[in-house]
Tab-separated table of C-alpha atoms and ligand atoms in Angstrom:
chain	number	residue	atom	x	y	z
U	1	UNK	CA	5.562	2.673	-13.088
U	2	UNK	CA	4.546	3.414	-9.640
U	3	UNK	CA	3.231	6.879	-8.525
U	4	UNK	CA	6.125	7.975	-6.581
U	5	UNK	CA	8.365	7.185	-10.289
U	6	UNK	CA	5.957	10.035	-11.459
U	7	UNK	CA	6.947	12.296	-9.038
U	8	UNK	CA	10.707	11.676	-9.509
U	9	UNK	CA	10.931	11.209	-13.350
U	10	UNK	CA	12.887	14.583	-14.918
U	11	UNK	CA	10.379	17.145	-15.680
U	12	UNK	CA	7.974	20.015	-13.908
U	13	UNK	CA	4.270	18.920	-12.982
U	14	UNK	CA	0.932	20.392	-12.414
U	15	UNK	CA	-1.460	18.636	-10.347
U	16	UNK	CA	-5.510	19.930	-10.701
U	17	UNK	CA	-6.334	19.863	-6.818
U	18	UNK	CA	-10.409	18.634	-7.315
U	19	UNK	CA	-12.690	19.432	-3.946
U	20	UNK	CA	-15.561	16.937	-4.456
U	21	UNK	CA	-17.567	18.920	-2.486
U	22	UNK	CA	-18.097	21.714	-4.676
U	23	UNK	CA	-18.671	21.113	-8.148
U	24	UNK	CA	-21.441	19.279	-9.947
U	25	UNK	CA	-21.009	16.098	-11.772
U	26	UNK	CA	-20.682	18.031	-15.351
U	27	UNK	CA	-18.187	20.257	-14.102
U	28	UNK	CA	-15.980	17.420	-12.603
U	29	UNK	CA	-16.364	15.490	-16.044
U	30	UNK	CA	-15.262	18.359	-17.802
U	31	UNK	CA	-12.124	18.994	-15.708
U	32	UNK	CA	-11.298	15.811	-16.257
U	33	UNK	CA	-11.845	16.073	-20.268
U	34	UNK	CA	-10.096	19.484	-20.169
U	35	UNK	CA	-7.226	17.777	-18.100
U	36	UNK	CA	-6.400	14.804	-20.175
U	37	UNK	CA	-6.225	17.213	-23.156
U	38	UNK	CA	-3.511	19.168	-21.485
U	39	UNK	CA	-1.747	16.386	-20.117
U	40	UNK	CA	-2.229	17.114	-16.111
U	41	UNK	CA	0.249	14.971	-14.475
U	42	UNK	CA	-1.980	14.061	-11.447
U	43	UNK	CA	-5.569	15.109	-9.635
U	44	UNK	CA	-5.244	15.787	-6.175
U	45	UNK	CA	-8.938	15.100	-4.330
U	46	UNK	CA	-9.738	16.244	-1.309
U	47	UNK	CA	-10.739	19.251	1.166
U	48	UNK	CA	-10.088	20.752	4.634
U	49	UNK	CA	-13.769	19.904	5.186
U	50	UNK	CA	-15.683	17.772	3.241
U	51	UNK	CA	-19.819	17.581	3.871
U	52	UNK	CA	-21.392	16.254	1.095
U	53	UNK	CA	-20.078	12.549	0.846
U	54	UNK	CA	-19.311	12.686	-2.893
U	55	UNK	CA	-15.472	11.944	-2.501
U	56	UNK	CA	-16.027	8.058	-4.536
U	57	UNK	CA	-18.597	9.875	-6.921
U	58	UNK	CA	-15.944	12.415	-7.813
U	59	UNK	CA	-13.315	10.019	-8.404
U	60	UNK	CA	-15.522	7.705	-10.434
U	61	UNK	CA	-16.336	10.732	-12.848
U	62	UNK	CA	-12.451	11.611	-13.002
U	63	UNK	CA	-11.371	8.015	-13.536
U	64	UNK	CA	-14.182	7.530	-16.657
U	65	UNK	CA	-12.843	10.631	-17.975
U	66	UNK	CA	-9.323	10.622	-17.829
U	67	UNK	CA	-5.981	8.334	-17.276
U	68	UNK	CA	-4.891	10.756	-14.753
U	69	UNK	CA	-3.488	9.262	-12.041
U	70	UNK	CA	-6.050	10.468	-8.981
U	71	UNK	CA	-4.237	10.869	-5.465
U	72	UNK	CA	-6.041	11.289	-1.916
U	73	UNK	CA	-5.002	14.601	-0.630
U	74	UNK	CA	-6.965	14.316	2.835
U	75	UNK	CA	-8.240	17.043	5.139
U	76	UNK	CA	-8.964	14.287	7.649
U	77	UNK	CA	-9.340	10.425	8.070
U	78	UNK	CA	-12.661	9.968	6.373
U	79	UNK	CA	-11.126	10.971	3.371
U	80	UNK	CA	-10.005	7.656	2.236
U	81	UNK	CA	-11.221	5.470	-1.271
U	82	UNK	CA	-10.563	2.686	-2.240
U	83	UNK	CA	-11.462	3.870	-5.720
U	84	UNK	CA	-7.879	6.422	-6.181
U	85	UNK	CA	-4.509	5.434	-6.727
U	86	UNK	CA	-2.762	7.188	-4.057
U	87	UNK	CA	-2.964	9.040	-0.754
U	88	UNK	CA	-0.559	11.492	0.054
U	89	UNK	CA	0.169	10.401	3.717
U	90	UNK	CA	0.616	13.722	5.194
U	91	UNK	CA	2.207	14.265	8.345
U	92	UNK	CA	1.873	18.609	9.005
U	93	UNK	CA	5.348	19.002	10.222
U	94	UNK	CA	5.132	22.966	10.396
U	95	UNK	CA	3.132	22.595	13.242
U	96	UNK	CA	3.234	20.800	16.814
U	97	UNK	CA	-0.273	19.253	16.886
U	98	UNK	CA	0.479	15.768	18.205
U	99	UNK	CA	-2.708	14.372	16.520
U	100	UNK	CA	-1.805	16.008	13.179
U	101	UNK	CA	1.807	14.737	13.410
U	102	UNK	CA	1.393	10.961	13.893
U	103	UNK	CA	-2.210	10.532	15.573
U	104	UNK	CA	-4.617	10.847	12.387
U	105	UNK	CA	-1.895	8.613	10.514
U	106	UNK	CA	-2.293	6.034	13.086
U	107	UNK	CA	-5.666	5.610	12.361
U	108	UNK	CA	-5.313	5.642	8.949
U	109	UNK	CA	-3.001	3.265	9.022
U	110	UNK	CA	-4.689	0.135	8.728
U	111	UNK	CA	-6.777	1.150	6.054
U	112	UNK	CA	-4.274	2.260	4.043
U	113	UNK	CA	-3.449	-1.137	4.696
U	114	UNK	CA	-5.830	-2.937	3.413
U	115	UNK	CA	-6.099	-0.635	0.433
U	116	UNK	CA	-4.237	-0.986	-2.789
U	117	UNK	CA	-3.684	2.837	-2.700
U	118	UNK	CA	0.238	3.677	-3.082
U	119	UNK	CA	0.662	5.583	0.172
U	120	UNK	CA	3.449	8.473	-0.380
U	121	UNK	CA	4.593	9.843	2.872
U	122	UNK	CA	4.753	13.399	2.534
U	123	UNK	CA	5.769	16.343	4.911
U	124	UNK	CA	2.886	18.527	4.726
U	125	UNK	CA	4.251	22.348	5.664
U	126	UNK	CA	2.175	25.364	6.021
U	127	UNK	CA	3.418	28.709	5.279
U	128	UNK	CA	2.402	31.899	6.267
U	129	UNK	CA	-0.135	33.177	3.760
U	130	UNK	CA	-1.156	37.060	5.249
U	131	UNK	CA	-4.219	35.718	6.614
U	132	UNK	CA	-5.719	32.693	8.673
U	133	UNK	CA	-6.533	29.396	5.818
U	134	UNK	CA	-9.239	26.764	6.964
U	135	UNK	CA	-6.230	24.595	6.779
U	136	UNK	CA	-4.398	26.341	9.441
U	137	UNK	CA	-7.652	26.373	11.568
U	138	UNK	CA	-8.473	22.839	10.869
U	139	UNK	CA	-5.468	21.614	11.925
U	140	UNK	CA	-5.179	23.924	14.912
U	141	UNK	CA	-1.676	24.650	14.253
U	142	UNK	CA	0.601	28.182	13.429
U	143	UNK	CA	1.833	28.147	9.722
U	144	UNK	CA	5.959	29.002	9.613
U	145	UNK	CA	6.164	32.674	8.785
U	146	UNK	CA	6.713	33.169	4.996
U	147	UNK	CA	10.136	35.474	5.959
U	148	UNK	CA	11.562	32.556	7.886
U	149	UNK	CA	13.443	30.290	5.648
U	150	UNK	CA	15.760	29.133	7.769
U	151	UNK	CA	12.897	27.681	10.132
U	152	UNK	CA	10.926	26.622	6.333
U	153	UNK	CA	14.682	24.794	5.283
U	154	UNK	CA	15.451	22.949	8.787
U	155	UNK	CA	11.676	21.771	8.682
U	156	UNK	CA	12.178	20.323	5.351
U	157	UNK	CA	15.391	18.779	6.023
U	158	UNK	CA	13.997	17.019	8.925
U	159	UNK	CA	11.022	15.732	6.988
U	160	UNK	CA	13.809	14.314	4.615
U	161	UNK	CA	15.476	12.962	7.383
U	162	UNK	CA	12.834	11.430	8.626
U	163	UNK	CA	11.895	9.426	5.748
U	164	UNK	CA	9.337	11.378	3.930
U	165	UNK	CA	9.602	11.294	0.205
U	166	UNK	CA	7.757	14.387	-0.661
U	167	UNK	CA	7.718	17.657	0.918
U	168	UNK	CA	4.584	20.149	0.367
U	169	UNK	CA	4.785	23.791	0.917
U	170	UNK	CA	1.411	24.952	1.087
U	171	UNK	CA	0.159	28.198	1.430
U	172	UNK	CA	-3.650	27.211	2.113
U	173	UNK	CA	-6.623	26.958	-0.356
U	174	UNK	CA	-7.669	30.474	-1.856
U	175	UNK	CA	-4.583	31.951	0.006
U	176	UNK	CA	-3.596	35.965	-0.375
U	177	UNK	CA	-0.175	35.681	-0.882
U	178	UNK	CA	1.270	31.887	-2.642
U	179	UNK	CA	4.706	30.820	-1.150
U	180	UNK	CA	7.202	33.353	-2.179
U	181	UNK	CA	9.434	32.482	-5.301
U	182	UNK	CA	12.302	32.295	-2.772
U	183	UNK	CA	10.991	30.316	0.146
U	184	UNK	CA	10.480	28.112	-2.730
U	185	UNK	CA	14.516	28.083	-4.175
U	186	UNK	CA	15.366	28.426	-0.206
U	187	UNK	CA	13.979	24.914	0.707
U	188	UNK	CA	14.043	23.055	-2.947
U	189	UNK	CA	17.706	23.394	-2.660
U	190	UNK	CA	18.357	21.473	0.474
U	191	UNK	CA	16.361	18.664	0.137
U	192	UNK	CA	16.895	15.972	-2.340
U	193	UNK	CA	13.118	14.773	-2.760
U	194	UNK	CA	10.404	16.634	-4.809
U	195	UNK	CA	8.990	19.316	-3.711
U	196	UNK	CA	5.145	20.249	-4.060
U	197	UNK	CA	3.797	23.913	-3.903
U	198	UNK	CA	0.378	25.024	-3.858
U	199	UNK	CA	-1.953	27.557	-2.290
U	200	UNK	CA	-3.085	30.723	-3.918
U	201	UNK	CA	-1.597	30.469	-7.338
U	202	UNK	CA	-3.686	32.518	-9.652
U	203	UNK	CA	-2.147	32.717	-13.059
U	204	UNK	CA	0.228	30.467	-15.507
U	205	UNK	CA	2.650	33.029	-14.884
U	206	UNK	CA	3.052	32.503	-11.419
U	207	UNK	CA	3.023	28.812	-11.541
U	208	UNK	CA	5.607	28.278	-14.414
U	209	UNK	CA	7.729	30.827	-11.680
U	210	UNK	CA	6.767	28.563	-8.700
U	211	UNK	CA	8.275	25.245	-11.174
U	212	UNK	CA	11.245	27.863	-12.161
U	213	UNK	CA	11.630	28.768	-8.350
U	214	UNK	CA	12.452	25.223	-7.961
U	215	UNK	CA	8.819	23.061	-7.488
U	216	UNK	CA	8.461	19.707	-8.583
U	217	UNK	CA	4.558	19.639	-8.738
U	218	UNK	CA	2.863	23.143	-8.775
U	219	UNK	CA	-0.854	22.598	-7.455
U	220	UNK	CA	-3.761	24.636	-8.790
U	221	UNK	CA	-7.098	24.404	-7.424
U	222	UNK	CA	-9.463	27.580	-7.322
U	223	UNK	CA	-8.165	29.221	-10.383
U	224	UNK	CA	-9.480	26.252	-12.328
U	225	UNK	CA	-12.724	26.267	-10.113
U	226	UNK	CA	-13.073	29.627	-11.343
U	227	UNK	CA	-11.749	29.129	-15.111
U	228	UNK	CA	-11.468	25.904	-16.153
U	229	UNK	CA	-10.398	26.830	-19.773
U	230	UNK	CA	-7.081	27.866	-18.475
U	231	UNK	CA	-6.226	24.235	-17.653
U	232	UNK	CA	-3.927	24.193	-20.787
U	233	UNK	CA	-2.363	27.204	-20.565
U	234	UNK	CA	-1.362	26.482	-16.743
U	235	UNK	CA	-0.264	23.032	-18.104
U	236	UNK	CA	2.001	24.766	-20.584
U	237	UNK	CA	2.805	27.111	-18.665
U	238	UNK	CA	4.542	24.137	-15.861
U	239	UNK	CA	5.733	21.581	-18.234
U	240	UNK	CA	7.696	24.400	-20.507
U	241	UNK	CA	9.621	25.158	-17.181
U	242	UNK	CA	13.045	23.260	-18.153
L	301	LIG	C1	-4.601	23.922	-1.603
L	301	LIG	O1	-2.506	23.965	-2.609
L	301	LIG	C2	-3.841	23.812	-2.857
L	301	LIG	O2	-4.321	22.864	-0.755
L	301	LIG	C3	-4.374	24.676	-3.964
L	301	LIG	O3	-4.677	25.989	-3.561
L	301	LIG	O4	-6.986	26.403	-4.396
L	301	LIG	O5	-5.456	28.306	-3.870
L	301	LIG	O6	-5.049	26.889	-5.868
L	301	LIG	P1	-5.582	26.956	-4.492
């Protein structure tokens, strides 16, 4: 079964996003032990900005420790190992940064290439979270505004169009306010591929709403940073979501 029959297969998912740059080797180990117990559909690894070169260590320690399926979610090009199973190949369609719409991907290409990694094209969408994310500085770009769903659905359409076969609404890392319940019906119903939401979602309330709302994959990353003995009950909490 390839990754991208993961993402399509009936069913709501919770991907634990994993920044190797902040947590210590025990703490990764134990996510991963805590995530294989609550059946976590996939790890997403990676960071706006990473510094401390553990991205292969960190997926070495996940991979010993569970048979999650471990996908590159890159903040830039040097975020690419050999060592996952996927990359999600994002292209930031929200925003009109040449280099983050095809430029980055054009040097990742060839890599990706050479790699076994499944590459999943993805349309990578900011939305507007109350406050500047390091994602929208990183990127340099202006997030859509979180009232404007017709801009949110015409950017996701487009990104279907185009040939993606994921779209990601992301709020940002840590962010104030996650992607409203109905930005997230607005643009799940007029696309036909799955549709990934993450950014600022605190509790397993508010995720099993975000799967209800219409999401595919519901990502959770500081939440678990912070606690990671809610890993089950967020699991529960997506995968009960009918
Ligand atoms: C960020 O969507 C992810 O790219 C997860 O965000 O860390 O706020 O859960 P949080």
């Amino acid at each position: 079964m390839s990754l991208y029959d993961i993402f399509i297969k009936p069913g709501k998912k919770i991907a634990v996003l994993v920044d190797p740059d902040k947590p210590t080797d025990e703490q990764i180990e134990r996510t991963a032990r805590l995530s294989q117990e609550a059946s976590v559909d996939f790890f997403f690894v990676g960071g706006s900005l990473l510094t401390n070169d553990n991205l292969d260590n960190c997926i070495k320690i996940l991979k010993k420790h569970a048979q999650i399926p471990v996908i590159l979610f890159p903040g830039n090009t040097s975020q690419i190992s050999y060592k996952a199973d996927g990359f999600l190949f994002l292209s930031l369609i929200s925003g009109r940064n040449a280099e983050m719409l095809i430029g980055r991907q054009v040097i990742a290409a060839p890599y990706l290439k050479l790699s076994k990694l499944e590459t999943l094209p993805t349309g990578y969408m900011l939305i507007d979270s109350g406050k500047p994310t390091s994602v929208s500085y990183m990127s340099n770009t202006l997030p859509i505004p979180n009232d404007k769903f017709d801009i949110a659905i015409c950017t996701a359409m487009a990104g279907e169009m185009l040939g993606m076969k994921l779209i990601f609404l992301e709020a940002g890392s840590g962010a104030t306010n996650p992607v409203s319940d109905e930005m997230v019906k607005m643009v799940s119903g007029s696309i036909g591929i799955p549709l990934i939401v993450g950014g600022g979602i605190r509790t397993p309330e508010r995720a099993a709403q975000c799967a209800k709302a219409g999401a595919s994959v519901v990502v959770i990353g500081n939440a678990l940073e912070k606690d990671p003995d809610l890993l089950r009950e967020f699991a529960d909490a997506v995968h009960s979501v009918v």
